[in-house]
Coordinates of C-alpha atoms in Angstrom, one line a residue:
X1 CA 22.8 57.4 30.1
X2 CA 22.2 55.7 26.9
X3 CA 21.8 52.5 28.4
X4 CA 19.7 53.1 30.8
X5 CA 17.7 55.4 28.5
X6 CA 17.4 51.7 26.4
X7 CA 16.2 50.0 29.3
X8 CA 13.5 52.2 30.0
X9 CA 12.4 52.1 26.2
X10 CA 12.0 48.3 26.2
X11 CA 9.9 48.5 29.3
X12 CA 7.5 51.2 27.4
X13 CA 7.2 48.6 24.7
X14 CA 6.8 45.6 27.0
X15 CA 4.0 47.0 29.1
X16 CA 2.7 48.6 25.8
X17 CA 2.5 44.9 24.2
X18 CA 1.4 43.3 27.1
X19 CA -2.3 43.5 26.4
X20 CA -2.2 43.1 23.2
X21 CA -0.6 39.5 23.8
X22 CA -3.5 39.0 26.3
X23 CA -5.8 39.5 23.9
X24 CA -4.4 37.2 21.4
X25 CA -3.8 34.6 24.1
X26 CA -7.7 35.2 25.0
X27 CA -8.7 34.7 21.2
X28 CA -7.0 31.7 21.1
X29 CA -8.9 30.6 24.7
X30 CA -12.4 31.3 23.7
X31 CA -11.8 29.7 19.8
X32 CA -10.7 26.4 21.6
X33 CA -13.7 27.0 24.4
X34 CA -16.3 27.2 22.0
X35 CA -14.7 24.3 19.8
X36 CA -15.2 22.2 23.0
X37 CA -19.5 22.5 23.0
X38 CA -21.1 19.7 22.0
X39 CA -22.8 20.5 18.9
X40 CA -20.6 23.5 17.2
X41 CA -18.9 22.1 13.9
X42 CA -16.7 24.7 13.0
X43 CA -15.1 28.1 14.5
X44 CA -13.9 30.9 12.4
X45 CA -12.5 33.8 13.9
X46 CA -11.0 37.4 12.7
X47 CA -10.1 40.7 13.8
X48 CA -13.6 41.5 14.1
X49 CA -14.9 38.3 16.2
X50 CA -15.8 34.9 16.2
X51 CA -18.3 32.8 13.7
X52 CA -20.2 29.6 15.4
X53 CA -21.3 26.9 12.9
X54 CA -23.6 24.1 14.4
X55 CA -24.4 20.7 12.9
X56 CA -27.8 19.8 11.7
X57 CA -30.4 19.8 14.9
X58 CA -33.3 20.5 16.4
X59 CA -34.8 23.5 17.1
X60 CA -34.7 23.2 20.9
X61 CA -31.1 21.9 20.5
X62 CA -30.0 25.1 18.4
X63 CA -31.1 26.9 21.3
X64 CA -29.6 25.1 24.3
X65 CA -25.9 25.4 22.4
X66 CA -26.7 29.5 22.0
X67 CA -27.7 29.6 26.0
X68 CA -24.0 27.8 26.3
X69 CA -22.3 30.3 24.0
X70 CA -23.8 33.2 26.0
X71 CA -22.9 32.0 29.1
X72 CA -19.2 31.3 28.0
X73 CA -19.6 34.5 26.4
X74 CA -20.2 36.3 29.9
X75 CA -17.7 34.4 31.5
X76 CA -14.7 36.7 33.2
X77 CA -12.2 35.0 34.9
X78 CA -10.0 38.2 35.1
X79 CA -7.4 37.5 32.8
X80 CA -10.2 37.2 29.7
X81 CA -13.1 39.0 29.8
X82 CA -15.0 37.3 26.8
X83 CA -17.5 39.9 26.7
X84 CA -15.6 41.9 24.4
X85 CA -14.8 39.4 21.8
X86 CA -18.6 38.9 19.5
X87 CA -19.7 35.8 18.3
X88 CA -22.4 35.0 16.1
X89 CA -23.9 32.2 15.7
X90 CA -25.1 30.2 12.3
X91 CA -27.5 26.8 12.0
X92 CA -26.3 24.5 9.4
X93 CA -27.9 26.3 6.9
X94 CA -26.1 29.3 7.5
X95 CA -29.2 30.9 9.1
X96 CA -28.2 33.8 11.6
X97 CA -29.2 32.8 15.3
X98 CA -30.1 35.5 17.6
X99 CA -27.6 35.4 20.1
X100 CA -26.6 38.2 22.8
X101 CA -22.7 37.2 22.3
X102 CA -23.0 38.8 18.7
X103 CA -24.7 42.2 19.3
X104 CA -21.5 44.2 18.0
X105 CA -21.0 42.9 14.8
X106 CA -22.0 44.6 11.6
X107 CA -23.3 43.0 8.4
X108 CA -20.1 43.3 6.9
X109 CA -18.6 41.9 9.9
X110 CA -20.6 38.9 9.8
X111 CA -20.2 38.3 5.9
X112 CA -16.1 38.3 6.3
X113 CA -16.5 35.5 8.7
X114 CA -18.9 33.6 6.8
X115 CA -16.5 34.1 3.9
X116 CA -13.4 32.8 6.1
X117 CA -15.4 29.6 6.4
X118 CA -16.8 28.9 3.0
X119 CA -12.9 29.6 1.9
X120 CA -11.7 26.9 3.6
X121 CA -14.2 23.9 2.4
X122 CA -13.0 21.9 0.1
X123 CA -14.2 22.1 -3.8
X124 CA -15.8 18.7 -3.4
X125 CA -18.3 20.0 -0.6
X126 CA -20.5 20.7 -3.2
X127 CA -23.5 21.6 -1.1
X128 CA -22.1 23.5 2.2
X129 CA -19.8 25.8 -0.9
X130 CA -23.5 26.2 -2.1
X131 CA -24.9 27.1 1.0
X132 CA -22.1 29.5 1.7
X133 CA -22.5 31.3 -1.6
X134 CA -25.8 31.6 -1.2
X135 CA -26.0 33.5 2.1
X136 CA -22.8 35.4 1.1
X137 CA -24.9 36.6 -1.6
X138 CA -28.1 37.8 0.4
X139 CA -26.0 39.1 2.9
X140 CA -23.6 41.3 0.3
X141 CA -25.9 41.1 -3.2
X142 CA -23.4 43.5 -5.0
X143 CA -20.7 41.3 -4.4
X144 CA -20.3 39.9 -8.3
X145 CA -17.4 37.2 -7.0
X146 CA -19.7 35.7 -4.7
X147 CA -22.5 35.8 -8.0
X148 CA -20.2 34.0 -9.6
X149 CA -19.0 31.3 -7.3
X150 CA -22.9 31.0 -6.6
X151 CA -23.6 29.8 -9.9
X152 CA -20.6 28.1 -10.4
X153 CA -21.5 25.5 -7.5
X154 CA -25.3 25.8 -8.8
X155 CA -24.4 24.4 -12.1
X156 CA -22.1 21.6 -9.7
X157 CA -24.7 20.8 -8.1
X158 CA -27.3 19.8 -10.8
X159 CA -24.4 17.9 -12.4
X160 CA -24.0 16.0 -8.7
X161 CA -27.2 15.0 -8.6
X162 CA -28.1 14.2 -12.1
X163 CA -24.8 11.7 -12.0
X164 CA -25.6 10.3 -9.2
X165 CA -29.3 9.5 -10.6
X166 CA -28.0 8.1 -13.8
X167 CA -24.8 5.6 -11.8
X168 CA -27.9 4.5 -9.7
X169 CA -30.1 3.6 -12.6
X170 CA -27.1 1.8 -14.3
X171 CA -26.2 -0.3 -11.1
X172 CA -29.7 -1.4 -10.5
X173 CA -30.5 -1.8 -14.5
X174 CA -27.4 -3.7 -15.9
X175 CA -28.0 -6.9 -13.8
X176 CA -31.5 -7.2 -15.7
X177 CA -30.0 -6.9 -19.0
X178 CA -28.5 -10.7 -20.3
X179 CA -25.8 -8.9 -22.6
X180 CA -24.4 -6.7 -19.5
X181 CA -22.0 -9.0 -17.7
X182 CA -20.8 -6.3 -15.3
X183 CA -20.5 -2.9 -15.0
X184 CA -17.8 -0.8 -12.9
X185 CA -18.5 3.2 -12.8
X186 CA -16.5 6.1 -11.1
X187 CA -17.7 9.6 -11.9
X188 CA -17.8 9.8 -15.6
X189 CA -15.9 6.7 -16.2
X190 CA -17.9 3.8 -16.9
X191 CA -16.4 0.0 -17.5
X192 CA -18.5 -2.5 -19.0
X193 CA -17.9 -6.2 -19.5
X194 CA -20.4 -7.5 -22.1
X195 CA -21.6 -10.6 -24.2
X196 CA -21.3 -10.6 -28.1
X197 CA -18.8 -9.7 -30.6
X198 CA -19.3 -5.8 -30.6
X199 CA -18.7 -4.2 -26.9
X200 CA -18.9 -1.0 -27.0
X201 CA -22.0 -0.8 -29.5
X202 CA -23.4 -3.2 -26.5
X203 CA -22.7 -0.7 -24.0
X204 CA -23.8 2.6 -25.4
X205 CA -27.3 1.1 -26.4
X206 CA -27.3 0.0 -22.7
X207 CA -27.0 3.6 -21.8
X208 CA -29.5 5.1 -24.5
X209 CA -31.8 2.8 -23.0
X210 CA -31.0 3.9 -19.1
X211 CA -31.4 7.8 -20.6
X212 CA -34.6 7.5 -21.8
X213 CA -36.0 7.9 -18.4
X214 CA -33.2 9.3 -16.2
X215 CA -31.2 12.4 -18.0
X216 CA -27.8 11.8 -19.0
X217 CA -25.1 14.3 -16.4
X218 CA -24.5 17.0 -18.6
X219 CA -21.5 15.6 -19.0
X220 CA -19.3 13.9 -21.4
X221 CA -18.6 10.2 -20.7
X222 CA -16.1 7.8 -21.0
X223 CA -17.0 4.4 -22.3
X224 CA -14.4 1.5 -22.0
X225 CA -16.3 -1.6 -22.8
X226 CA -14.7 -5.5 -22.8
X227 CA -16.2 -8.7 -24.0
X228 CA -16.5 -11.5 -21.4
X229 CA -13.1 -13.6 -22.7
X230 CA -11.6 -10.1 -21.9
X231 CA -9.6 -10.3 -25.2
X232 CA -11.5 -7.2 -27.1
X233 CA -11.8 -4.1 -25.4
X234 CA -13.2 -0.9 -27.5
X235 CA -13.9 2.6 -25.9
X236 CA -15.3 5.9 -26.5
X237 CA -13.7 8.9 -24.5
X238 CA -13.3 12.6 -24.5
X239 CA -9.7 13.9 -25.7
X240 CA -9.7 15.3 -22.3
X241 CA -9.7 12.4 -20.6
X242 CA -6.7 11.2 -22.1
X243 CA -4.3 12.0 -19.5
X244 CA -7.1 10.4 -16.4
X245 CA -8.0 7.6 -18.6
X246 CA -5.7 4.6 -17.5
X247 CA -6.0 4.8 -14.5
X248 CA -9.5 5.3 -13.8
X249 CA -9.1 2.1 -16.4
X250 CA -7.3 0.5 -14.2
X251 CA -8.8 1.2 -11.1
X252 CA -12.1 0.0 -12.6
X253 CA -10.7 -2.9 -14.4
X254 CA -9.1 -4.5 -11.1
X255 CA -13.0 -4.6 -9.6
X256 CA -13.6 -6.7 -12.0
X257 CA -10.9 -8.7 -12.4
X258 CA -10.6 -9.3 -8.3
X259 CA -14.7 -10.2 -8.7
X260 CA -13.8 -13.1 -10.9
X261 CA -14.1 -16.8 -9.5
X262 CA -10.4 -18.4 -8.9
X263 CA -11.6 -21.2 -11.2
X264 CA -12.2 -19.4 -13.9
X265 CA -8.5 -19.7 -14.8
X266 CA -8.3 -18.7 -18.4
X267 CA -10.8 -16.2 -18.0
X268 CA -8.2 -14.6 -15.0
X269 CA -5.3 -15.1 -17.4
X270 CA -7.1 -12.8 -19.7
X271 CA -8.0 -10.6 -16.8
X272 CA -4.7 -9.7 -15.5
X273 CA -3.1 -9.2 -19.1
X274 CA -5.2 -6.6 -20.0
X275 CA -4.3 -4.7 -16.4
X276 CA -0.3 -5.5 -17.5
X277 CA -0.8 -3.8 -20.2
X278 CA -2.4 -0.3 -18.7
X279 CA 0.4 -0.9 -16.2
X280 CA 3.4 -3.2 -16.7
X281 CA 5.5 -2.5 -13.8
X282 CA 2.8 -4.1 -11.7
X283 CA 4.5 -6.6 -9.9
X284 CA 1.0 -7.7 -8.7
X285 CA -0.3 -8.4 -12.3
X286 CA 3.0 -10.2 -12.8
X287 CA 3.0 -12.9 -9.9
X288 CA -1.0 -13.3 -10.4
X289 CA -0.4 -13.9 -14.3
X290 CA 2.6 -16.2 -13.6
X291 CA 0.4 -18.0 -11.1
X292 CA -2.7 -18.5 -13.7
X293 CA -0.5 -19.3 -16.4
X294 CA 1.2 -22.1 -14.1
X295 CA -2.2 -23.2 -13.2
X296 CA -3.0 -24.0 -16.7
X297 CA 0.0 -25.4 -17.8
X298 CA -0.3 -27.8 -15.1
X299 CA -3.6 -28.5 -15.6
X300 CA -3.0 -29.3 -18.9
X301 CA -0.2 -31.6 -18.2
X302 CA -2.8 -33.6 -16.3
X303 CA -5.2 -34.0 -18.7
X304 CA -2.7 -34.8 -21.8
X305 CA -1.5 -37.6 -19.5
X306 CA -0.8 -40.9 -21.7
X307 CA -1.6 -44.4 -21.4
X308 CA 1.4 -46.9 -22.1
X309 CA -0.2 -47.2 -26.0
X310 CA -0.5 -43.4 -26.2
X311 CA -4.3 -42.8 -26.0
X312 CA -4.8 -40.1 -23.7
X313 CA -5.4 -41.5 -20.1
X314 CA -8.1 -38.6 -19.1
X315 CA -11.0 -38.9 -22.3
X316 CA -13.1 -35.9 -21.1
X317 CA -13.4 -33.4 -18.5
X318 CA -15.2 -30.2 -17.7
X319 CA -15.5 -28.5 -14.2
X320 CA -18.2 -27.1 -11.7
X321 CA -16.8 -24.5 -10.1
X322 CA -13.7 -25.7 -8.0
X323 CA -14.7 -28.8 -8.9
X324 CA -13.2 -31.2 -11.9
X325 CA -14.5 -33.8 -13.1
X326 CA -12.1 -36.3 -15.4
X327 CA -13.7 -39.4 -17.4
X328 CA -10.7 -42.1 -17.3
X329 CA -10.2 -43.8 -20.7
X330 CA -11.6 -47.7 -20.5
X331 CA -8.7 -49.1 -21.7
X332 CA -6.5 -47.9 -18.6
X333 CA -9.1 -49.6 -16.2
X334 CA -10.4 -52.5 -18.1
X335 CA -9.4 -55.8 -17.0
X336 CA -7.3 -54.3 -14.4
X337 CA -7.8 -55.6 -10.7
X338 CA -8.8 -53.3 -7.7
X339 CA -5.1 -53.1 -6.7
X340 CA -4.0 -52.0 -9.9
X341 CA -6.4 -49.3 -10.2
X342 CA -5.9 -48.0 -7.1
X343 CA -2.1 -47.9 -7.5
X344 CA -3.3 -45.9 -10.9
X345 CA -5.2 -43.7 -8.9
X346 CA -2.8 -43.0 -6.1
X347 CA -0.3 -41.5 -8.8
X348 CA -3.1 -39.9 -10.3
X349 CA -3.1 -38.4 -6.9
X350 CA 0.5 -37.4 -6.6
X351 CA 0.6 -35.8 -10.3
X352 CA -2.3 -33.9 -9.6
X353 CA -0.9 -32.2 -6.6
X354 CA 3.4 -32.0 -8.8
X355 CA 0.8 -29.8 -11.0
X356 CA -0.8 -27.6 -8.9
X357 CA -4.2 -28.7 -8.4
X358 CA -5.6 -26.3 -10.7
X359 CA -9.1 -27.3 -8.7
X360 CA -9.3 -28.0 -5.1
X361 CA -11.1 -31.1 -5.8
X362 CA -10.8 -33.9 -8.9
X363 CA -13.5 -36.3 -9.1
X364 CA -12.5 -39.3 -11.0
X365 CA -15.2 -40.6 -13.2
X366 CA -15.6 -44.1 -15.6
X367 CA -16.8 -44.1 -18.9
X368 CA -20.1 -45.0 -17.3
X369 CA -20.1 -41.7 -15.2
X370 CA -19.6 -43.9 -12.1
X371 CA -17.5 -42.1 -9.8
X372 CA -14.2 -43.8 -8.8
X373 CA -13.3 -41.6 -6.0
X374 CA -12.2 -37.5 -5.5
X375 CA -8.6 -36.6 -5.2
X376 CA -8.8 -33.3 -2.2
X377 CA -6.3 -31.1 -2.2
X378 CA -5.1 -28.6 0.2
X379 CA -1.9 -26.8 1.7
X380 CA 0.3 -28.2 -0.9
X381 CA -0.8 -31.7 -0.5
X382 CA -3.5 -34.1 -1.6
X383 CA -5.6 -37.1 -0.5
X384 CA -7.5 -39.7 -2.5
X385 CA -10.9 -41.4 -1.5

């Protein structure tokens, strides 16, 4: 008796359920069925109904996607009947569109979904959270949270905008201005590479200067500045950036140093201690320092090569980009016949390339700037000519 007494209970609460796992499962359908219209960018839904969010369009198009809605919204296949479940529909600026699919929601219906949506954006949307508090705040003007978060993303806003402003002046300025090298910015984080023996002084006047046309954020900034040998950096930061600064630092830093010329080998050398030092478990800034540092050792074994009375073989050299040029010492050519010197500049050749071709090309040069041929290297191995 029990037993079947139990059997009959579970099929009360079966048939009972059964609906209400209809409904959900219809939910579920119409949410994906409106997330499949061309032109909807978000669906929110709650116990009360649904909440349609279209992308920026035109006017006609607003109105084509609402006639689609409605007719989806009608639709009654006999296991959903989508007529029961309200949608309303919003524009991209979280304007109400009149729509027959929403005609059973209340104001405080509608205002719920809305705030199911703004909820969810992230805190860097900075315009759609302003958007969302603003209509959340016509739509329930007592509400002091939404007030709050209203001027809260207000005050973002401004501070979005006037940034932006400012980083755009800088970029387009500092190029014009000879003692600005470069300049690397993120947010409030500006890195400046600068001529002269005072960097950051260089750098902040750069900035008074940009300010007195387009506001400073109201913001505090954070100033590293470099000089162009990359051997004296200064800076001037909040406390509170304390715990952001090295590696915004470094982030900015690596711009740089990644911009620089390969030839510029001393200049790189300087480059990638200074990241080593913001982060020395770098294996990165290791192998490229090791490689920079080989460069110029072997570089300089080439040039402090001897003649056999031990005047230096190489009297004067200077580079155009991957390019060096190396003035040969008169007494190693002099008197010497055309066999000779090219033996000499065959194992000019061959130590050149044991050193690592610090530059792709070597132009041998006599004291009379005469050009005696280039050594070319490539792929481990060099040519003379």
């Amino acid at each position: 008796m029990k037993s079947r007494y139990l059997i009959i209970s579970l099929l009360i609460v079966i048939v009972t359920a059964f609906p209400a796992f209809a409904h959900a499962d219809c939910n579920d359908i119409l949410k994906a069925e409106l997330g499949n219209i061309s032109g909807i960018n978000a669906v929110v839904q709650n116990k009360s109904g649904f909440l349609a969010i279209l992308d920026e369009m035109s006017r006609k198009q607003e109105v084509s996607v609402v006639s689609e809605i409605n007719k989806l919204h009608k639709k009654d296949d006999g296991k959903c009947n989508f007529s029961s479940l309200p949608v309303a529909v919003m524009d991209s600026n979280l304007d109400e569109l009149k729509s027959g699919s929403a005609s059973s929601l209340s104001r405080s219906d509608l205002t719920k979904l809305l705030y199911e949506y703004v909820y969810k954006l992230s805190p860097i949307q900075v315009e759609q959270n302003l958007k969302g508090y603003e209509k959340l705040t016509e739509l329930a003007p007592q509400n002091t949270y939404y007030k709050a978060r209203k001027e809260h993303y207000t005050e973002r806003s401004t501070l979005v905008k006037t940034r932006a402003k400012f980083i755009a002046r800088c970029l387009k300025e500092f190029p014009k201005d000879k003692n600005i090298l470069d300049l690397e910015i993120k947010r409030d984080f500006y890195l400046f590479v600068v001529a002269g023996e005072t960097p950051l002084k260089t750098a902040e006047k750069f900035m008074d200067k940009i300010a007195q046309d387009t506001p400073r954020p109201d913001k505090k900034m954070c100033v590293i500045a470099y000089s162009a040998d990359m051997e004296n950096r200064q800076s001037s930061c909040p406390e509170e950036y304390e715990k952001l600064m090295t590696s915004n630092e470094e982030e900015l830093l690596m711009r740089h140093v990644q911009s620089m010329p390969g030839y510029k080998i001393q200049l790189n050398i300087n480059g990638y201690k200074a990241l080593k030092k913001l982060n020395p478990s770098s294996t990165m800034y290791t192998d490229k320092l090791a490689a920079y540092e080989a460069k110029q050792q072997g570089l300089q074994r080439f040039l402090n090569l001897r003649t056999a009375s031990g005047e230096k073989l190489i009297s004067k050299s200077s580079n155009r980009g991957y390019t060096l040029y190396a003035t040969l010492n008169n007494e190693a050519l002099d008197g010497k016949s055309a066999s000779t010197n090219r033996k000499l500049f065959h194992l000019l050749r061959d130590l050149y390339a044991i050193d690592g071709y610090a530059f792709k090309k070597c132009v041998l040069k006599n004291s009379a700037d005469k050009t005696l041929g280039t050594i070319s290297c490539g792929n481990s191995r060099c040519t003379f000519r």
